[in-house]
CSV table of C-alpha atoms in Angstrom, one decimal:
chain,number,residue,atom,x,y,z
A,126,MET,CA,-22.1,11.5,-6.3
A,127,ALA,CA,-19.9,13.2,-3.3
A,128,THR,CA,-17.0,11.1,-4.0
A,129,ASP,CA,-16.8,11.0,-7.5
A,130,SER,CA,-16.8,15.3,-8.0
A,131,ARG,CA,-14.4,15.1,-5.2
A,132,GLU,CA,-12.0,12.3,-7.4
A,133,TYR,CA,-13.0,14.8,-10.6
A,134,ILE,CA,-11.5,17.7,-8.8
A,135,LEU,CA,-8.3,15.8,-8.4
A,136,GLU,CA,-8.1,14.5,-12.0
A,137,THR,CA,-8.5,17.8,-12.6
A,138,ALA,CA,-6.3,19.2,-10.6
A,139,PHE,CA,-3.6,16.5,-11.4
A,140,VAL,CA,-3.4,17.3,-15.0
A,141,LEU,CA,-3.2,21.3,-14.5
A,142,PHE,CA,-0.4,20.7,-12.3
A,143,MET,CA,1.4,18.5,-14.8
A,144,GLN,CA,1.0,21.0,-17.5
A,145,ARG,CA,2.0,24.2,-15.7
A,146,SER,CA,3.6,23.1,-12.3
A,147,PHE,CA,2.1,24.0,-8.7
A,148,LYS,CA,3.1,27.6,-8.5
A,149,ALA,CA,1.8,28.4,-12.0
A,150,VAL,CA,-2.0,26.8,-11.2
A,151,THR,CA,-4.3,28.9,-9.8
A,152,MET,CA,-7.4,28.1,-7.6
A,153,ASN,CA,-9.2,29.6,-10.4
A,154,ASP,CA,-8.0,27.7,-12.6
A,155,ILE,CA,-9.1,24.2,-10.8
A,156,VAL,CA,-12.1,25.6,-10.4
A,157,LYS,CA,-12.8,26.6,-13.9
A,158,SER,CA,-11.3,23.9,-15.5
A,159,SER,CA,-13.2,21.3,-13.4
A,160,GLY,CA,-16.6,22.7,-14.8
A,161,MET,CA,-17.8,23.3,-10.8
A,162,SER,CA,-19.6,26.2,-9.3
A,163,LYS,CA,-17.4,28.0,-6.6
A,164,GLY,CA,-20.0,26.7,-4.0
A,165,ALA,CA,-19.6,23.1,-4.6
A,166,PHE,CA,-16.2,23.3,-5.5
A,167,TYR,CA,-15.4,24.8,-1.9
A,168,HIS,CA,-17.4,22.0,-0.2
A,169,TYR,CA,-14.7,20.0,-1.0
A,170,PHE,CA,-11.4,22.3,-1.0
A,171,LYS,CA,-11.0,25.5,0.3
A,172,SER,CA,-7.1,26.1,-1.1
A,173,LYS,CA,-4.8,25.5,-3.7
A,174,GLU,CA,-2.5,23.8,-1.4
A,175,GLU,CA,-5.2,21.7,-0.1
A,176,VAL,CA,-5.8,20.0,-3.0
A,177,PHE,CA,-2.2,19.9,-4.2
A,178,GLN,CA,-2.0,17.6,-0.8
A,179,GLU,CA,-4.9,15.2,-1.5
A,180,VAL,CA,-2.9,15.1,-5.1
A,181,VAL,CA,0.2,14.0,-3.7
A,182,ASN,CA,-1.6,11.8,-1.4
A,183,THR,CA,-3.9,10.2,-3.9
A,184,TYR,CA,-1.2,10.1,-7.2
A,185,PHE,CA,2.4,10.3,-5.4
A,186,MET,CA,2.0,8.2,-2.2
A,187,LYS,CA,0.6,5.4,-3.5
A,188,LEU,CA,3.6,4.7,-5.8
A,189,THR,CA,5.4,4.2,-2.1
A,190,ASP,CA,3.6,1.2,-1.3
A,191,ILE,CA,5.0,-1.2,-3.5
A,192,ASP,CA,4.6,-4.5,-1.2
A,193,TYR,CA,7.5,-6.6,-2.5
A,194,ALA,CA,6.9,-9.2,0.1
A,195,LYS,CA,3.9,-10.1,-2.3
A,196,CYS,CA,6.3,-10.7,-5.2
A,197,SER,CA,7.5,-14.6,-5.8
A,198,HIS,CA,10.6,-16.2,-4.2
A,199,GLU,CA,11.2,-18.7,-6.1
A,200,SER,CA,13.1,-17.5,-8.6
A,201,LEU,CA,14.6,-14.3,-9.7
A,202,LYS,CA,12.7,-14.2,-12.5
A,203,SER,CA,9.3,-14.6,-10.9
A,204,PHE,CA,10.4,-11.6,-8.1
A,205,TYR,CA,10.7,-9.2,-11.5
A,206,SER,CA,7.9,-10.4,-13.6
A,207,ASP,CA,5.5,-10.3,-10.0
A,208,LEU,CA,6.9,-6.6,-9.9
A,209,VAL,CA,6.2,-5.7,-13.3
A,210,SER,CA,2.7,-6.6,-12.9
A,211,ASN,CA,2.3,-5.1,-9.4
A,212,LEU,CA,3.4,-1.7,-11.3
A,213,GLN,CA,1.0,-2.3,-14.2
A,214,ASN,CA,-1.8,-2.3,-11.3
A,215,GLN,CA,-0.8,1.3,-10.5
A,216,THR,CA,-2.7,2.5,-13.3
A,217,GLY,CA,-4.6,5.5,-11.7
A,218,PHE,CA,-1.2,7.5,-11.5
A,219,LEU,CA,-0.5,6.6,-15.3
A,220,GLN,CA,-4.0,7.4,-16.7
A,221,GLN,CA,-3.9,11.0,-15.2
A,222,LEU,CA,-0.3,11.0,-17.0
A,223,ARG,CA,-1.5,10.1,-20.0
A,224,LYS,CA,-4.8,12.9,-19.5
A,225,ALA,CA,-1.9,15.5,-19.6
A,226,LYS,CA,-0.1,13.9,-22.6
A,227,GLU,CA,-3.4,13.9,-24.9
A,228,SER,CA,-4.0,17.6,-24.1
A,229,GLY,CA,-1.2,18.2,-26.1
A,230,GLU,CA,0.7,20.1,-23.7
A,231,ALA,CA,4.0,19.4,-22.6
A,232,PHE,CA,3.8,17.9,-18.9
A,233,ASN,CA,6.1,18.5,-16.1
A,234,TYR,CA,6.4,15.2,-13.7
A,235,PHE,CA,10.0,16.2,-12.6
A,236,GLN,CA,9.0,19.9,-11.4
A,237,LEU,CA,5.9,18.7,-10.2
A,238,LEU,CA,7.5,15.7,-7.7
A,239,PHE,CA,10.0,18.3,-6.7
A,240,ASP,CA,7.3,20.6,-5.8
A,241,ALA,CA,5.8,17.5,-4.0
A,242,MET,CA,9.1,16.6,-2.0
A,243,TYR,CA,9.6,20.3,-0.7
A,244,LEU,CA,5.9,20.8,-0.1
A,245,SER,CA,5.2,17.4,1.6
A,246,PRO,CA,8.2,16.5,3.8
A,247,VAL,CA,6.1,13.3,4.4
A,248,LEU,CA,6.6,12.6,0.9
A,249,LYS,CA,10.3,13.1,0.6
A,250,THR,CA,10.9,10.9,3.7
A,251,ARG,CA,8.1,8.2,2.1
A,252,ILE,CA,10.7,8.2,-0.9
A,253,LEU,CA,13.5,7.7,0.7
A,254,GLU,CA,12.2,5.0,2.7
A,255,MET,CA,10.8,3.0,-0.3
A,256,GLN,CA,14.7,3.2,-2.0
A,257,THR,CA,16.0,1.7,1.1
A,258,LYS,CA,13.0,-1.0,1.2
A,259,GLU,CA,13.9,-1.5,-2.5
A,260,MET,CA,17.1,-2.0,-2.0
A,261,LYS,CA,16.7,-4.8,0.6
A,262,ALA,CA,14.3,-6.8,-1.3
A,263,TRP,CA,16.6,-7.0,-4.4
A,264,THR,CA,19.3,-7.6,-2.8
A,265,GLU,CA,17.4,-11.1,-0.7
A,266,ILE,CA,16.1,-12.5,-4.2
A,267,ILE,CA,19.2,-12.1,-5.7
A,268,GLY,CA,21.2,-13.6,-2.6
A,269,ILE,CA,18.3,-16.4,-2.9
A,270,ALA,CA,19.0,-16.3,-6.9
A,271,LYS,CA,22.6,-17.1,-6.4
A,272,LYS,CA,22.2,-19.8,-3.6
A,273,LYS,CA,19.9,-21.7,-5.4
A,274,GLY,CA,22.2,-21.6,-8.4
A,275,GLU,CA,19.6,-19.6,-11.1
A,276,ILE,CA,22.6,-16.6,-11.5
A,277,LYS,CA,25.9,-17.0,-11.4
A,278,THR,CA,28.2,-13.9,-11.1
A,279,ASP,CA,31.5,-12.6,-9.3
A,280,LEU,CA,29.3,-9.3,-8.9
A,281,ALA,CA,28.3,-8.5,-5.0
A,282,ASP,CA,24.4,-8.8,-4.6
A,283,LYS,CA,23.8,-4.9,-3.9
A,284,ASP,CA,25.6,-4.3,-7.1
A,285,ILE,CA,23.4,-6.3,-9.3
A,286,ALA,CA,20.4,-5.1,-6.8
A,287,LYS,CA,21.5,-1.9,-8.2
A,288,LEU,CA,21.5,-2.4,-11.5
A,289,PHE,CA,18.0,-3.6,-11.7
A,290,ILE,CA,16.8,-0.8,-9.4
A,291,TYR,CA,18.5,1.5,-12.0
A,292,VAL,CA,17.2,-0.3,-14.9
A,293,ASN,CA,14.0,0.8,-13.2
A,294,ASP,CA,14.1,4.5,-12.7
A,295,GLY,CA,16.2,4.6,-15.9
A,296,ALA,CA,13.5,3.3,-18.0
A,297,GLY,CA,11.0,5.7,-16.2
A,298,MET,CA,12.2,8.8,-16.4
A,299,ASN,CA,13.3,8.1,-20.1
A,300,ASN,CA,10.0,7.7,-20.9
A,301,ILE,CA,8.5,10.5,-19.2
A,302,LEU,CA,11.0,12.7,-20.7
A,303,ARG,CA,10.2,11.6,-24.2
A,304,ASN,CA,6.5,11.7,-23.7
A,305,ARG,CA,5.8,7.8,-23.7
A,306,VAL,CA,3.4,7.0,-21.2
A,307,GLY,CA,3.5,3.8,-20.5
A,308,GLY,CA,6.5,2.6,-22.4
A,309,ALA,CA,8.1,3.1,-19.2
A,310,ILE,CA,6.3,-0.9,-18.1
A,311,ARG,CA,7.5,-2.6,-21.6
A,312,ASP,CA,11.0,-1.1,-21.6
A,313,MET,CA,11.6,-2.2,-17.9
A,314,MET,CA,10.6,-5.9,-18.2
A,315,ALA,CA,12.7,-5.8,-21.3
A,316,LEU,CA,15.8,-4.5,-19.7
A,317,TYR,CA,15.3,-7.0,-16.8
A,318,GLY,CA,14.8,-9.8,-19.2
A,319,SER,CA,18.2,-8.8,-20.8
A,320,LEU,CA,19.7,-8.5,-17.6
A,321,TYR,CA,18.8,-11.9,-16.2
A,322,GLU,CA,20.2,-13.6,-19.5
A,323,LEU,CA,23.8,-11.8,-18.9
A,324,LEU,CA,23.5,-13.4,-15.1
A,325,LYS,CA,21.4,-16.7,-15.5
A,326,VAL,CA,23.5,-19.9,-15.6
């Protein structure tokens, strides 16, 4: 039950931070929204900053834990299909975005992300590391696809990798700005497919 209560506090806090921003939410807001007594609440967290750090660890840090080695390297198509499947399995973050959306209020994902990076330098470092790892993984599979004759293009491997990565980033940003939570995965797969059709032999 303790674990459930702690997780519920984090879910509640995440939605509040998403709706109002870290700065605008008070500790009292989180306690009140959780429906717990102050005594029970403070058993788990002593400050808003402590709650926020755990929200970052629970939701944002997991987004940087993509293991590209687990994606198939048999073909470019199987690689991006596996990648999309892995992203779909990161349900915790998306579920909380949906809760924020269903509340009827606009949510501030990008404000919260910048707050998280400012208040948690570790997250910023992890995101930069993830971007480097992402570029390396895409460049590698594109090189493999070229050698196997799966795709044919005069574009450099790194430039093609950027196209796939920026499709991912753009689909995510566009859908979040339009409050279309969950649409990013569908758009990403469709756009990956279109880009692949332009490149394949």
